[in-house]
Short mmCIF file of C-alpha atoms in Angstrom, two decimals:
data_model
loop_
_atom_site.label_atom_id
_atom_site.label_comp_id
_atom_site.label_asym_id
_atom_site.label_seq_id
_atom_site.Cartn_x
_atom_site.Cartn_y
_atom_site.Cartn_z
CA UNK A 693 -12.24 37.47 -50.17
CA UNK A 694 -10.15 34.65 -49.78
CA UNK A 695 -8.74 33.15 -53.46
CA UNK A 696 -9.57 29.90 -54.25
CA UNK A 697 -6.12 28.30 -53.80
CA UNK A 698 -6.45 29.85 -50.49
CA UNK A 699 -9.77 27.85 -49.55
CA UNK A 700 -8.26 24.49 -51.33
CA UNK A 701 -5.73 25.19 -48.88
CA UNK A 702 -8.30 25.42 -45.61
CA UNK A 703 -9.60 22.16 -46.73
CA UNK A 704 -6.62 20.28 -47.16
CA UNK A 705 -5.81 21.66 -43.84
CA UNK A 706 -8.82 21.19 -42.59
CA UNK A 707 -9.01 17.33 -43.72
CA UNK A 708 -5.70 16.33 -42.22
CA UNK A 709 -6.86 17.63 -39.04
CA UNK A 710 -10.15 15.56 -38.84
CA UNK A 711 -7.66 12.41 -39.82
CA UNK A 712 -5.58 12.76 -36.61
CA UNK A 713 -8.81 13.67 -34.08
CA UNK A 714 -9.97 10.08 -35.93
CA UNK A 715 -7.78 8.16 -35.34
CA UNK A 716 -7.06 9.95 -31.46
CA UNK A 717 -10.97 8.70 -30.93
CA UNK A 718 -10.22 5.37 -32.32
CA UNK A 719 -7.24 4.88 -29.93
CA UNK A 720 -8.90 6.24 -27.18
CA UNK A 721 -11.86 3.94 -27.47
CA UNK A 722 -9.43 1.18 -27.66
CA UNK A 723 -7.35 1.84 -24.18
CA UNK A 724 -10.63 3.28 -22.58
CA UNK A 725 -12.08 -0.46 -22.93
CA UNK A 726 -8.55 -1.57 -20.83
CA UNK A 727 -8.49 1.37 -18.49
CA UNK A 728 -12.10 0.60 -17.75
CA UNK A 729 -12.05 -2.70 -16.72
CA UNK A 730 -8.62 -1.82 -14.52
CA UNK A 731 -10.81 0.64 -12.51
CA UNK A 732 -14.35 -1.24 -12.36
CA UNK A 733 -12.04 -4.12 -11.02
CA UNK A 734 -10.20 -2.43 -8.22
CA UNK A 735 -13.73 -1.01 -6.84
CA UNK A 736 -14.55 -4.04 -5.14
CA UNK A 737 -11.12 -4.62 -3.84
CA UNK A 738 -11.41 -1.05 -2.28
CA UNK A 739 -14.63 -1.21 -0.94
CA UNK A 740 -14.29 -4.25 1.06
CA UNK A 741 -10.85 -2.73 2.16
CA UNK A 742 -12.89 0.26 3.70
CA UNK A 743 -15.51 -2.52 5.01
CA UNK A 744 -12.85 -4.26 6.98
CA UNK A 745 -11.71 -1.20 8.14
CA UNK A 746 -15.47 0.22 9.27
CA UNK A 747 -15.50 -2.90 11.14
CA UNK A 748 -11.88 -2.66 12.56
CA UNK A 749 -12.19 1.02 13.88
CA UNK A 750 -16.01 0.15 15.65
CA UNK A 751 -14.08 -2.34 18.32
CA UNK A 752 -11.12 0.22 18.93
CA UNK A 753 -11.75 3.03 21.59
CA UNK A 754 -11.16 6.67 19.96
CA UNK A 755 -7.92 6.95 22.10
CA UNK A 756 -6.54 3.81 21.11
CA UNK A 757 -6.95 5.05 17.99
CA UNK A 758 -3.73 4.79 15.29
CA UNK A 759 -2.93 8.57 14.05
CA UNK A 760 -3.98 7.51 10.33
CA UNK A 761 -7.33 6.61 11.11
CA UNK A 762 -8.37 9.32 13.84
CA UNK A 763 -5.89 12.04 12.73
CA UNK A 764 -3.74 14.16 14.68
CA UNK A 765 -6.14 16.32 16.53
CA UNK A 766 -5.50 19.39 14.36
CA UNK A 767 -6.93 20.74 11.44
CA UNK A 768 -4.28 23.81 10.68
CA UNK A 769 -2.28 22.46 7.78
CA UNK A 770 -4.36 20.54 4.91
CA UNK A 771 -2.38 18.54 2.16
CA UNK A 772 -4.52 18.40 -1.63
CA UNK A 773 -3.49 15.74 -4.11
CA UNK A 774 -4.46 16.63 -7.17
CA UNK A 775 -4.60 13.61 -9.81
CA UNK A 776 -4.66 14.98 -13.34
CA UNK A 777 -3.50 13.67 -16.67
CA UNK A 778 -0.50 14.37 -17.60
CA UNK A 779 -1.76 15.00 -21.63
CA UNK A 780 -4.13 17.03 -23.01
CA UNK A 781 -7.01 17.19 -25.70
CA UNK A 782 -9.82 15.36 -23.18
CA UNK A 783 -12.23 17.67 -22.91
CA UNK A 784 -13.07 19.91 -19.47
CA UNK A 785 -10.87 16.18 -17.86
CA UNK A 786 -8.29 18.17 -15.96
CA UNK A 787 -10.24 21.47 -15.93
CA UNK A 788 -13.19 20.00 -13.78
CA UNK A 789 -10.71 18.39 -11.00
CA UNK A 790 -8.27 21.46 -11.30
CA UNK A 791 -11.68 23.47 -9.97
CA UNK A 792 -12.83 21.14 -7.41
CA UNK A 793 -9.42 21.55 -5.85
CA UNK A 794 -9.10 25.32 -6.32
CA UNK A 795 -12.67 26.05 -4.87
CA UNK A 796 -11.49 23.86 -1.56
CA UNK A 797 -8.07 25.88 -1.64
CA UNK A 798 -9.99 28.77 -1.80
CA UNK A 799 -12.45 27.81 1.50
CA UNK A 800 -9.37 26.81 3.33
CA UNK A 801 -7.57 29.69 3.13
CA UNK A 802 -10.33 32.19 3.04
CA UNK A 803 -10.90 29.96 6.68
CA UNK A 804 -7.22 30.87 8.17
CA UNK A 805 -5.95 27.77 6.88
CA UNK A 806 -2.50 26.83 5.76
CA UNK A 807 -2.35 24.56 2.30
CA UNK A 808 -0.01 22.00 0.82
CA UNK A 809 -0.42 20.54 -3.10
CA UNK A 810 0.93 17.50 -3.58
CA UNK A 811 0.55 17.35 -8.01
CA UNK A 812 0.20 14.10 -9.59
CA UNK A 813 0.16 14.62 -12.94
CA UNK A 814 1.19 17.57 -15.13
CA UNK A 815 -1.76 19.34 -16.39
CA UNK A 816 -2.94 19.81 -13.01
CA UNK A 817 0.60 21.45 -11.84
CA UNK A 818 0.26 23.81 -14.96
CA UNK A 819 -3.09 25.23 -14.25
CA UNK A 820 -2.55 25.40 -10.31
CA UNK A 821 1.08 26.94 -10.18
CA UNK A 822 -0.74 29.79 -12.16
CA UNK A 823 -2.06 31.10 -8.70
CA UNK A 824 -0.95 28.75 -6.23
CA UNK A 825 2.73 28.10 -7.44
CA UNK A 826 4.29 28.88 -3.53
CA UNK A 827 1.48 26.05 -2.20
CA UNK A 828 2.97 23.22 -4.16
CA UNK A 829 5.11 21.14 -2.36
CA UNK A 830 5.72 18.43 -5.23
CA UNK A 831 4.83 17.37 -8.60
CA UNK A 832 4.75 13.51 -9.39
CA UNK A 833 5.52 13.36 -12.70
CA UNK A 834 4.15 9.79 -14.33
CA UNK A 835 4.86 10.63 -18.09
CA UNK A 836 7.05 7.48 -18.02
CA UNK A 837 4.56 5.09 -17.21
CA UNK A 838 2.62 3.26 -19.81
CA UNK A 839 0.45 0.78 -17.76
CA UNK A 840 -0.31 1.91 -14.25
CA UNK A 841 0.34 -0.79 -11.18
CA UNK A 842 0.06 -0.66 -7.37
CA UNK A 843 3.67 0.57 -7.15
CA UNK A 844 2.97 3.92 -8.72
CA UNK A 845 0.36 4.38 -5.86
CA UNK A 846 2.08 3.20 -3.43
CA UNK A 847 5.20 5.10 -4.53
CA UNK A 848 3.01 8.23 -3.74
CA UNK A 849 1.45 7.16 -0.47
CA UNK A 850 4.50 6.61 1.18
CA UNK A 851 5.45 10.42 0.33
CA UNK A 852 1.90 11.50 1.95
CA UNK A 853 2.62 8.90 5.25
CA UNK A 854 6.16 10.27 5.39
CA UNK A 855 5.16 14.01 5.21
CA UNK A 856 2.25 13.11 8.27
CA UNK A 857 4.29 11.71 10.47
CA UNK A 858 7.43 14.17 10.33
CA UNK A 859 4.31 16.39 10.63
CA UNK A 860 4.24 18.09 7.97
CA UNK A 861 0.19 18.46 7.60
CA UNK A 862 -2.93 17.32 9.59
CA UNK A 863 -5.46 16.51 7.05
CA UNK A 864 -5.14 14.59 3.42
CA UNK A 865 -7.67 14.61 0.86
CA UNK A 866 -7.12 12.99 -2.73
CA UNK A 867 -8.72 14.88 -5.83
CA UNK A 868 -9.29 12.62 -8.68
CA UNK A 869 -12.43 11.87 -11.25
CA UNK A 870 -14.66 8.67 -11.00
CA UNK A 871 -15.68 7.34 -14.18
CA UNK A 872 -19.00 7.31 -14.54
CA UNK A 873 -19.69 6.55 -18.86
CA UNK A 874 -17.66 8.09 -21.60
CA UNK A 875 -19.74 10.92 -21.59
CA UNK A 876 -19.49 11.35 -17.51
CA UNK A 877 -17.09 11.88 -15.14
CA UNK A 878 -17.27 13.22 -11.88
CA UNK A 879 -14.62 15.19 -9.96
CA UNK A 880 -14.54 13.78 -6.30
CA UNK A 881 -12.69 14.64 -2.89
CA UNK A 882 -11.87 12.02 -0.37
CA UNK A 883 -10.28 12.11 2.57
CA UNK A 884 -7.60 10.03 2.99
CA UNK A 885 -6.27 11.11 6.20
CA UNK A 886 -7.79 10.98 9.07
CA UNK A 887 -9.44 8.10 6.94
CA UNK A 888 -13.12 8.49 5.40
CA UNK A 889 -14.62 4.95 6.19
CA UNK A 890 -18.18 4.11 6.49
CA UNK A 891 -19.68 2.10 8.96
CA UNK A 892 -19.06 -1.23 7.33
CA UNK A 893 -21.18 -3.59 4.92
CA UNK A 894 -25.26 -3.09 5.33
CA UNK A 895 -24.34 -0.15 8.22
CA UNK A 896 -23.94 -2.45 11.39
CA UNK A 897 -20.70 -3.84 12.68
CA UNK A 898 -20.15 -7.45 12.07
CA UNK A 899 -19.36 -9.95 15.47
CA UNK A 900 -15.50 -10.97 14.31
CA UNK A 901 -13.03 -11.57 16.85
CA UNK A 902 -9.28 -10.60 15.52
CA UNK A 903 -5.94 -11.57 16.34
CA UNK A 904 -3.66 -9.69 17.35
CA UNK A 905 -5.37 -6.81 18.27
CA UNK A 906 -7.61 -4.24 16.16
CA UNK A 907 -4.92 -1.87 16.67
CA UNK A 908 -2.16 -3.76 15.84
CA UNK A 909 -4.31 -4.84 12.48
CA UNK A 910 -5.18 -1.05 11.75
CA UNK A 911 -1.35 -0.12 11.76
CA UNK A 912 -0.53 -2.60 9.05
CA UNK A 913 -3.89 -2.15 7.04
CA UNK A 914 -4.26 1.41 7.03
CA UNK A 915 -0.86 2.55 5.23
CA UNK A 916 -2.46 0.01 2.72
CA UNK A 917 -5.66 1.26 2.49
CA UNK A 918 -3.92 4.72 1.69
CA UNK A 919 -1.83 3.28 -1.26
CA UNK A 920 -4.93 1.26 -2.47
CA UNK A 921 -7.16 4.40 -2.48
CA UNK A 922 -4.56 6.09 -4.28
CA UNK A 923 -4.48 3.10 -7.15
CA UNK A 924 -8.08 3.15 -7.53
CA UNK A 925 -8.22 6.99 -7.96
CA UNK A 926 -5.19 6.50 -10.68
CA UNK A 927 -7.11 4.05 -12.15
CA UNK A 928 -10.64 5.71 -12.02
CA UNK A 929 -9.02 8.85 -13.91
CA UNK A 930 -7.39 6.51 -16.13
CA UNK A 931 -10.31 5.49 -17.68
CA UNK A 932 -12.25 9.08 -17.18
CA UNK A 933 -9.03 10.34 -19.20
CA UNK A 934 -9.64 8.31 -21.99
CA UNK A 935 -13.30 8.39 -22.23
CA UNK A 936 -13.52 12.56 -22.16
CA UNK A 937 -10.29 12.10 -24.58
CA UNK A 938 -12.40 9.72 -26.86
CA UNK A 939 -15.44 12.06 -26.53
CA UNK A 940 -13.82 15.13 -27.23
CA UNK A 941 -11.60 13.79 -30.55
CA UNK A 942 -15.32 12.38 -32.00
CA UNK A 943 -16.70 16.32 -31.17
CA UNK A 944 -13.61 18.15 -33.03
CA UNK A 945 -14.06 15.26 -35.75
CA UNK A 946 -17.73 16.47 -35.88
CA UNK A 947 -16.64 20.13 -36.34
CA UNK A 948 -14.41 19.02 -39.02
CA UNK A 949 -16.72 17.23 -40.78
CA UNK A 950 -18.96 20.41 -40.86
CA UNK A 951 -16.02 22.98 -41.18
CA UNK A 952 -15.20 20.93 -45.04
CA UNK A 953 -18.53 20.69 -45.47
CA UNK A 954 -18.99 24.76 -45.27
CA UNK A 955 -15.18 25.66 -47.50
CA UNK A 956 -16.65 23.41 -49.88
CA UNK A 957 -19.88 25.11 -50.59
CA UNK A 958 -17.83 28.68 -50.19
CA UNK A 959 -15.25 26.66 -52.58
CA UNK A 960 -17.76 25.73 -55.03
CA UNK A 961 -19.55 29.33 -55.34
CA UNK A 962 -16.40 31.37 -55.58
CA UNK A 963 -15.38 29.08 -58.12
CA UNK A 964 -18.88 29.25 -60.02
CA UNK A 965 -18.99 32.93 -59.88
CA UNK A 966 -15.39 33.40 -61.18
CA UNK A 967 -16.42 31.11 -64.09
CA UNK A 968 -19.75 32.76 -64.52
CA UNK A 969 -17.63 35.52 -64.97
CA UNK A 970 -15.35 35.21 -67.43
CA UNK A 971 -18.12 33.67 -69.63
CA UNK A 972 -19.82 37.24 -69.30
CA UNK A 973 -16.38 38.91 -70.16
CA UNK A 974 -16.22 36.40 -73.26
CA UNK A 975 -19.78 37.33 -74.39
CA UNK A 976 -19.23 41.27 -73.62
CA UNK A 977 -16.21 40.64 -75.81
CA UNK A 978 -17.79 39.01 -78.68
CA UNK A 979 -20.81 41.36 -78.91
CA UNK A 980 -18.66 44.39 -79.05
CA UNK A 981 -17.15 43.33 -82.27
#
């Protein structure tokens, strides 16, 4: 049975511990409000990107086609970017992405495939070099980087447009979690290359004439559409980061709570029944004389 130095210890320990997870929540909360509105603001931006585009690829004939938008013909080699955190302490955050990607890895090879990781973001590299260290091709490392911007993103699609055209895979898909509340985030796949666009705003293509050509537009607007889905999945785990973060510190804070709450009651009896004791050894002493 623990001493009761020993269980002032725990406390103390204890106490000090639900501090830090406090104040982690309370910092959270504040950059999740800032990361939010980043990522709820770039999903317009984004979205009328990939309209433009729906509308740009209905006027071009499949041949015509630029290699970004229609792909290369093959489907051999696939290339996974995994966007993770690159801290801990957020909850299932990294885990959830980290298994979206492995259970694709896992189909693509089980399917003959051959598969390229392109990390962004520590955590993720740690947990996938674990059984898929010789697949990793790179790790973007973005430790440095306080606030994210559009150069970060496009920083890493130029890699991913370099690597396709010196042929290096055929398809692209981008792993990264959408923020949904700070309670709910949701690992997602897109395909980046050949490029996952709809069919353009309310489903049917608008009548807009372009100059130059839709081909010539699609060269220039597709390596941007790349970089700018890239930014808004930065963004979008951004703010998932800091909301699982900021749930997770107001669980453990929770735990703590309940964790002093128990050493104190265990605390208090031991300490009762040592003093309960001794006043029995006092009386047994005095009635024996």
């Amino acid at each position: 049975m623990p001493s009761l130095k020993d269980l002032r210890n725990r406390i103390a320990s204890v106490k000090a511990t639900q501090k830090i997870t406090k104040a982690m929540q309370m910092v959270a909360a504040a950059k999740l409000r800032r990361a939010q509105a980043a990522a709820e603001a770039a999903r317009p931006y984004a979205s009328k990107m990939e309209a433009v585009l729906a509308n740009l690829a209905a006027g071009i004939s499949g041949s015509d086609a630029p290699a970004l938008l229609a792909g290369n013909g093959k489907d051999q080699v696939h290339l996974l970017i995994v966007c993770t955190a690159e801290r801990g302490l957020c909850g299932a955050f990294n885990s959830s992405i980290v298994r979206l990607a492995r259970e694709r890895i896992n189909s693509l090879l089980a399917a003959g495939k051959t598969v390229k990781i392109l990390c962004v973001g520590k955590k993720g590299f740690e947990q996938l070099k674990r059984n898929y260290e010789r697949h990793i091709i790179e790790v973007v490392d973005l430790r440095a980087v306080k606030h994210l911007s559009y150069g970060e993103a496009e920083m890493i699609a130029t890699k991913v447009i370099g690597l396709f055209e010196q042929g290096e895979f055929d398809v692209a898909t981008l792993f990264y979690s959408r923020f949904r509340s700070v309670i709910s985030q949701i690992p997602t796949a897109q395909g980046l290359i050949p490029a996952e666009i709809g069919s353009g705003e309310g489903g049917t293509k608008a009548a807009y004439e372009y100059e130059p050509d839709e081909a010539e537009i699609l060269s220039t607007l597709l390596p941007r559409n790349i970089a700018v889905q890239i930014f808004r999945a930065l963004l979008e785990n951004a703010a998932s980061e800091q909301g699982a973060r900021m749930s997770a510190m107001d669980n453990a804070t929770r735990n703590a709570g309940e964790m002093i709450k128990k050493q104190t009651q265990k605390y208090n009896r031991s300490r009762q029944a040592m003093i309960t004791k001794e006043l029995i050894e006092i009386i047994s002493g005095a009635e024996a004389l």
